[in-house]
Short mmCIF file of C-alpha atoms and ligand atoms in Angstrom, two decimals:
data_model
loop_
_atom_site.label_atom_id
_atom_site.label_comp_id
_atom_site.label_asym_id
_atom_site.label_seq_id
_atom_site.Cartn_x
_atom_site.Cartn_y
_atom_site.Cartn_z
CA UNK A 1 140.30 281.21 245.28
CA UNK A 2 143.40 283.50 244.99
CA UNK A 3 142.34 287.31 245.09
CA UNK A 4 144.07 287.39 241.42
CA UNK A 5 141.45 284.62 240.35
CA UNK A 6 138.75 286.50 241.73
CA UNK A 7 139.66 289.52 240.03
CA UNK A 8 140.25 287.41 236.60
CA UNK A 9 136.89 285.92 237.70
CA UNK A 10 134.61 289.59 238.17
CA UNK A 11 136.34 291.26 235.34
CA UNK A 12 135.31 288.20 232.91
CA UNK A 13 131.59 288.82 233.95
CA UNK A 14 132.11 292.80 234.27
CA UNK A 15 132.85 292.11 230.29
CA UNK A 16 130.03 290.16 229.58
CA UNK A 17 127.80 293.05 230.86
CA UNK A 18 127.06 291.79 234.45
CA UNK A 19 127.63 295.26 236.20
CA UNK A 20 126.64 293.84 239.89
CA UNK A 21 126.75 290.15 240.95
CA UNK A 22 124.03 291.51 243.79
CA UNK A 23 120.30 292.07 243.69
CA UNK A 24 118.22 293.51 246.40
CA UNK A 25 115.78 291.28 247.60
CA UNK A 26 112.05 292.96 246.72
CA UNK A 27 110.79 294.95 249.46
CA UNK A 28 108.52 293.03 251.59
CA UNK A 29 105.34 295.00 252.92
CA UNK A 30 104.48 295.77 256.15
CA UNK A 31 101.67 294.22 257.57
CA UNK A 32 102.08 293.05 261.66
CA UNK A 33 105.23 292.43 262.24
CA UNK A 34 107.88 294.90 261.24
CA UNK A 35 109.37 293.97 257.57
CA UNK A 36 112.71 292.60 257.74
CA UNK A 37 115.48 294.82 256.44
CA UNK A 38 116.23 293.93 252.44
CA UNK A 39 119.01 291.65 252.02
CA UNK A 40 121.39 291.51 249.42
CA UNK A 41 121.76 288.16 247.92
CA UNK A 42 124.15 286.49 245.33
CA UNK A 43 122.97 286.57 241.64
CA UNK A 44 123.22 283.25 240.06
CA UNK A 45 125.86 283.89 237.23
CA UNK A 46 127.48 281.45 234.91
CA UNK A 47 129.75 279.16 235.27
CA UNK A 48 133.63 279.82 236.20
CA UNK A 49 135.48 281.67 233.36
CA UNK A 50 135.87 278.41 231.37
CA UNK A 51 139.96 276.70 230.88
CA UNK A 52 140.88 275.16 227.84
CA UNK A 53 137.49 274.39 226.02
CA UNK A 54 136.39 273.24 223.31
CA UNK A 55 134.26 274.85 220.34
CA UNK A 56 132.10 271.49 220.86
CA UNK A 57 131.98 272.02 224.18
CA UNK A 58 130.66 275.53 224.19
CA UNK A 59 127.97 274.29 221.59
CA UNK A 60 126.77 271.54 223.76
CA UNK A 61 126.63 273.97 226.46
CA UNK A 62 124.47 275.79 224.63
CA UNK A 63 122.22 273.28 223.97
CA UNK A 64 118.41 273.68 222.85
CA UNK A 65 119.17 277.29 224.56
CA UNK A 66 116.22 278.66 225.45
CA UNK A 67 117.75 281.55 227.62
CA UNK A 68 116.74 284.35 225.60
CA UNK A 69 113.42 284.99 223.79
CA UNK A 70 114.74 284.51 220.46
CA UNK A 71 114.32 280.96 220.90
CA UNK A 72 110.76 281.36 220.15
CA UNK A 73 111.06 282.22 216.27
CA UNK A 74 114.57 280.12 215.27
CA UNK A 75 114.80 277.07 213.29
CA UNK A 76 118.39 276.83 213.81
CA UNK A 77 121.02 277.82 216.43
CA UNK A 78 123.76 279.12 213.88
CA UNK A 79 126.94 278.41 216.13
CA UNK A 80 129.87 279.21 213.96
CA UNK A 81 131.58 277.43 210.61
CA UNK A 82 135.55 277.65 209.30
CA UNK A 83 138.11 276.67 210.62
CA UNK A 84 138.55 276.11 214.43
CA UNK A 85 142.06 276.85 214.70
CA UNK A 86 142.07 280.33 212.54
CA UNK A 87 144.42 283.20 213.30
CA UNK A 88 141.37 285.09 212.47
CA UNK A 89 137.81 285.07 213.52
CA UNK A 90 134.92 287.20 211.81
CA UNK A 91 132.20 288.39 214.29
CA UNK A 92 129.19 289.50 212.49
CA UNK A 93 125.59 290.70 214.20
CA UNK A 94 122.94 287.50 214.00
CA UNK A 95 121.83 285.36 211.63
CA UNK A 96 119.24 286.21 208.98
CA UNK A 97 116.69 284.04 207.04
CA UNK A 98 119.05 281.99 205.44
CA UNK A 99 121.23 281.50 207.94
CA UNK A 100 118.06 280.15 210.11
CA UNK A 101 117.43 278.03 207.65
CA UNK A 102 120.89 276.18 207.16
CA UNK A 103 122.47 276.44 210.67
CA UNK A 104 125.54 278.28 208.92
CA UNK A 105 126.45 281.62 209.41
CA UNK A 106 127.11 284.33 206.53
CA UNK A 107 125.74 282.00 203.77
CA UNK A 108 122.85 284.52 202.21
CA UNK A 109 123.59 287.55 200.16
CA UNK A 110 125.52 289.44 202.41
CA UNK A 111 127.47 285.95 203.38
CA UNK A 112 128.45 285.88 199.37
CA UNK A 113 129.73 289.41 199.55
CA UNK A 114 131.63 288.53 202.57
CA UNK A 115 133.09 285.85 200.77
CA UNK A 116 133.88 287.69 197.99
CA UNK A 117 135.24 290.10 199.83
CA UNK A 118 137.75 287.80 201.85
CA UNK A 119 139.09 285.81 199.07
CA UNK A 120 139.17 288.96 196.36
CA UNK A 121 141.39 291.10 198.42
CA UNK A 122 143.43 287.82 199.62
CA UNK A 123 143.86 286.80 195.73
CA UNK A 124 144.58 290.85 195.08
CA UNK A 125 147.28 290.55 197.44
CA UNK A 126 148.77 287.72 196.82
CA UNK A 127 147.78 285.44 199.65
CA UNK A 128 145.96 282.04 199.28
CA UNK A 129 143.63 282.82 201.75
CA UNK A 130 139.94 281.03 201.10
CA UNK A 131 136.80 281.74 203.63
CA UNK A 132 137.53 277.70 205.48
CA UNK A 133 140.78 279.20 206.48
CA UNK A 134 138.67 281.42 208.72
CA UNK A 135 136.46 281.14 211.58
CA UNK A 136 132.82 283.22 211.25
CA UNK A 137 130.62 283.56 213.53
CA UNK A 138 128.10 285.98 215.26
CA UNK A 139 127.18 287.82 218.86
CA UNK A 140 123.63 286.48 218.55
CA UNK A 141 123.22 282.83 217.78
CA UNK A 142 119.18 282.74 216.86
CA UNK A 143 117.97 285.09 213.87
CA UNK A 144 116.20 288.20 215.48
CA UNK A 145 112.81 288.27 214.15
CA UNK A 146 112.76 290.39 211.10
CA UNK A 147 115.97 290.67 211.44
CA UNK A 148 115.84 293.53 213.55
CA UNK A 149 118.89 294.43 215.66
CA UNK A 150 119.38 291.83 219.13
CA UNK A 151 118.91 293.33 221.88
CA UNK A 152 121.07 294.68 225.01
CA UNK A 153 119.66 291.75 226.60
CA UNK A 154 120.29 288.92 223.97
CA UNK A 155 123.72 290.37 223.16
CA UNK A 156 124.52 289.63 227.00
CA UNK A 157 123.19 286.64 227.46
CA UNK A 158 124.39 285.01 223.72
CA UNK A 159 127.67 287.29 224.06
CA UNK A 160 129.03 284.56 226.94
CA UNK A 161 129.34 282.09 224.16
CA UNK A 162 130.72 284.70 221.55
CA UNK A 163 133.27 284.86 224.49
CA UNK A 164 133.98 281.75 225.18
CA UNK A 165 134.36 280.81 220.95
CA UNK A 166 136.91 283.41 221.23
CA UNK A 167 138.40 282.57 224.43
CA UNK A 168 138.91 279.20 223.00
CA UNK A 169 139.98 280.11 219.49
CA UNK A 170 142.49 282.61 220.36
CA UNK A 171 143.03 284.19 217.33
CA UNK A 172 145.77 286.36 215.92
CA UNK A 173 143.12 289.25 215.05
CA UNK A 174 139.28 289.51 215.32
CA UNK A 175 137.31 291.33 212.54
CA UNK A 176 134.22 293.10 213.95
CA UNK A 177 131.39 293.27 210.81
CA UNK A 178 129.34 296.15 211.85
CA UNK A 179 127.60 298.14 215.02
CA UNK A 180 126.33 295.19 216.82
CA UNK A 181 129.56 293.46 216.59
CA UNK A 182 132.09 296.26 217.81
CA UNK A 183 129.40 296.99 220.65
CA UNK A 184 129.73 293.66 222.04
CA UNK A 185 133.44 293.59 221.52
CA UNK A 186 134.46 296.89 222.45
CA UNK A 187 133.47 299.45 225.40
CA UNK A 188 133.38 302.70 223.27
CA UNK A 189 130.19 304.71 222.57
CA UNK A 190 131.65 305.69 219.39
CA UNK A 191 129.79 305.05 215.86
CA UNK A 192 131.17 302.92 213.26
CA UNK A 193 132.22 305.62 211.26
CA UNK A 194 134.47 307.06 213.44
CA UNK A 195 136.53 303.45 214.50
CA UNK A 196 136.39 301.48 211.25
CA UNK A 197 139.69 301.11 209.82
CA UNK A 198 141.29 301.34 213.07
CA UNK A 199 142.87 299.03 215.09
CA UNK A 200 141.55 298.13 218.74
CA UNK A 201 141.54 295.17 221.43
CA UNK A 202 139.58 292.67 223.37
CA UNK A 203 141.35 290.97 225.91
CA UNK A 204 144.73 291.79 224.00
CA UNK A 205 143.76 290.58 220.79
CA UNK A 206 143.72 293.22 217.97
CA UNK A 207 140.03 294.25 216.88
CA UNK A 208 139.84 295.26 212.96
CA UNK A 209 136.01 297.15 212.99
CA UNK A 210 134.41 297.87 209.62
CA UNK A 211 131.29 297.96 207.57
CA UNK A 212 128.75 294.94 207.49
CA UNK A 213 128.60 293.39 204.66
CA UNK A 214 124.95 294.21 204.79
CA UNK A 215 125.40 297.72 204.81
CA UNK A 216 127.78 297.75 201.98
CA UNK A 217 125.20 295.97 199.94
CA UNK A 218 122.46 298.58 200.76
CA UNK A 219 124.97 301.64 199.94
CA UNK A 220 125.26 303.20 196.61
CA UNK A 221 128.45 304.93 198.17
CA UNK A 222 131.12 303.65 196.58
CA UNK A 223 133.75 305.15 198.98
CA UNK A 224 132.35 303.04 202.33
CA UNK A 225 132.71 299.67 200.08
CA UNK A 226 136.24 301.36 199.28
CA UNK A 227 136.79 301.72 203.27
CA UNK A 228 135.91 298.06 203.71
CA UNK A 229 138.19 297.07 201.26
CA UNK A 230 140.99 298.67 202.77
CA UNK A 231 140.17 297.69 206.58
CA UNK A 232 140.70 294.02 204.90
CA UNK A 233 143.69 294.26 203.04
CA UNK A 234 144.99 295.69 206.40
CA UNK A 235 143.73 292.92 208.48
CA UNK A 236 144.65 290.34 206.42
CA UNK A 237 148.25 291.85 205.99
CA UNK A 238 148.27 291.96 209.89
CA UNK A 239 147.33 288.62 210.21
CA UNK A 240 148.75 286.55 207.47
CA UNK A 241 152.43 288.37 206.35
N1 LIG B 1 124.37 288.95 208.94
C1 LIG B 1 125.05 288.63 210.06
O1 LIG B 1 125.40 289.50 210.86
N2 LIG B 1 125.34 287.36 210.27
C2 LIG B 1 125.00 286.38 209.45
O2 LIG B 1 125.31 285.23 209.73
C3 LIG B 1 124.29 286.74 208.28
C4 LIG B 1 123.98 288.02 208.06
#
């Protein structure tokens, strides 16, 4: 391996969240003989920053995953739906009841909203834009029970195929739907509030952040559904003019 593809290689994991590829070996007690010194072994990560995949591929990959502990509650592993070859991909948090229930991502209330949302301000602006045209798609592939949020630990284990969809996609311009979503996307410790609207990157592709869907449907405050409104006009501008 070239030291360029093992740079490409650590900074690929460093993204997914693997801060060390080492672990100490546990201490070993003392009992006779003296202990031997603790070693420092190789984690077992992934495979090799995937080339040219496929979206199928990734999903068989995936499999009957049972990496994470949301396995244990899911009927469905809710992959991703639209169109494969999108200039634009939405990334929301993880799939909710309904979402279990049909394997298809954004497809409950805050799904229609999202809808609505994507082909209102497309029609608004003039732009034949329909939700097919677009690839959706979350961090988290298994519903969180209650639908509380995923945790650090899900979000890095499920992220590696968020990764990979996007690796593979390449899109024009990724929209990130909420906390969850920027968090796995972006290395800020900013709020929402303060980076909606604006315009950052993953791995050179431009990041639109803005509200969830399911937050706009839980606020009476007309001027974040407003906000949201505008962060799509400008993203589909961006991506479609
Ligand atoms: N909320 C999400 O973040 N994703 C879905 O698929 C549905 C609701």
């Amino acid at each position: 391996m070239t030291p360029e593809q093992i740079r490409s290689y650590l900074e690929f994991y460093k993204d997914l969240g693997f801060d060390s590829i080492y672990k100490r070996e546990p201490k070993i007690k003392a009992v006779a003989a003296p202990a031997p010194a603790p070693a420092e072994t190789l984690f077992p990560l992934p495979a090799l920053q995937p080339v040219d995949e496929t979206l199928e591929q990734i999903r068989l990959d995936i499999g009957d995953c049972k990496r994470c502990r949301l396995c244990e509650a899911r009927n469905s592993i809710v992959f991703g739906v639209g169109n494969e070859k999108s200039p634009l991909v939405f990334v929301g948090e993880g799939p909710g009841a309904d979402e279990d229930a049909q394997g298809i991502p954004f497809v409950g209330r805050a799904g229609q909203l999202l809808t609505q949302m994507i082909e209102g301000t497309a029609a608004k602006e003039g732009m034949a834009i329909k939700r097919a045209d677009i690839y959706i798609c979350n961090v988290v592939k298994c519903r969180p029970p209650e639908n509380r949020t995923p945790q650090p630990d899900e979000m890095q284990i499920c992220g590696q195929f968020l990764y990979r969809q996007l690796l593979t996609i390449k899109p024009k311009a990724i929209c990130a739907l909420g906390g969850t979503a920027m968090k796995a996307l972006l290395n800020t410790k900013d709020g929402i509030t303060k980076l909606r609207g604006q315009w950052q990157k993953w791995h050179d592709i431009p990041v639109m952040v803005t509200y969830h869907p399911s937050y706009l449907l839980r606020q009476y405050n007309q001027q974040a559904k407003r906000e949201a409104w505008e962060d799509l006009k400008a993203l589909l501008h961006f991506v479609y003019d």
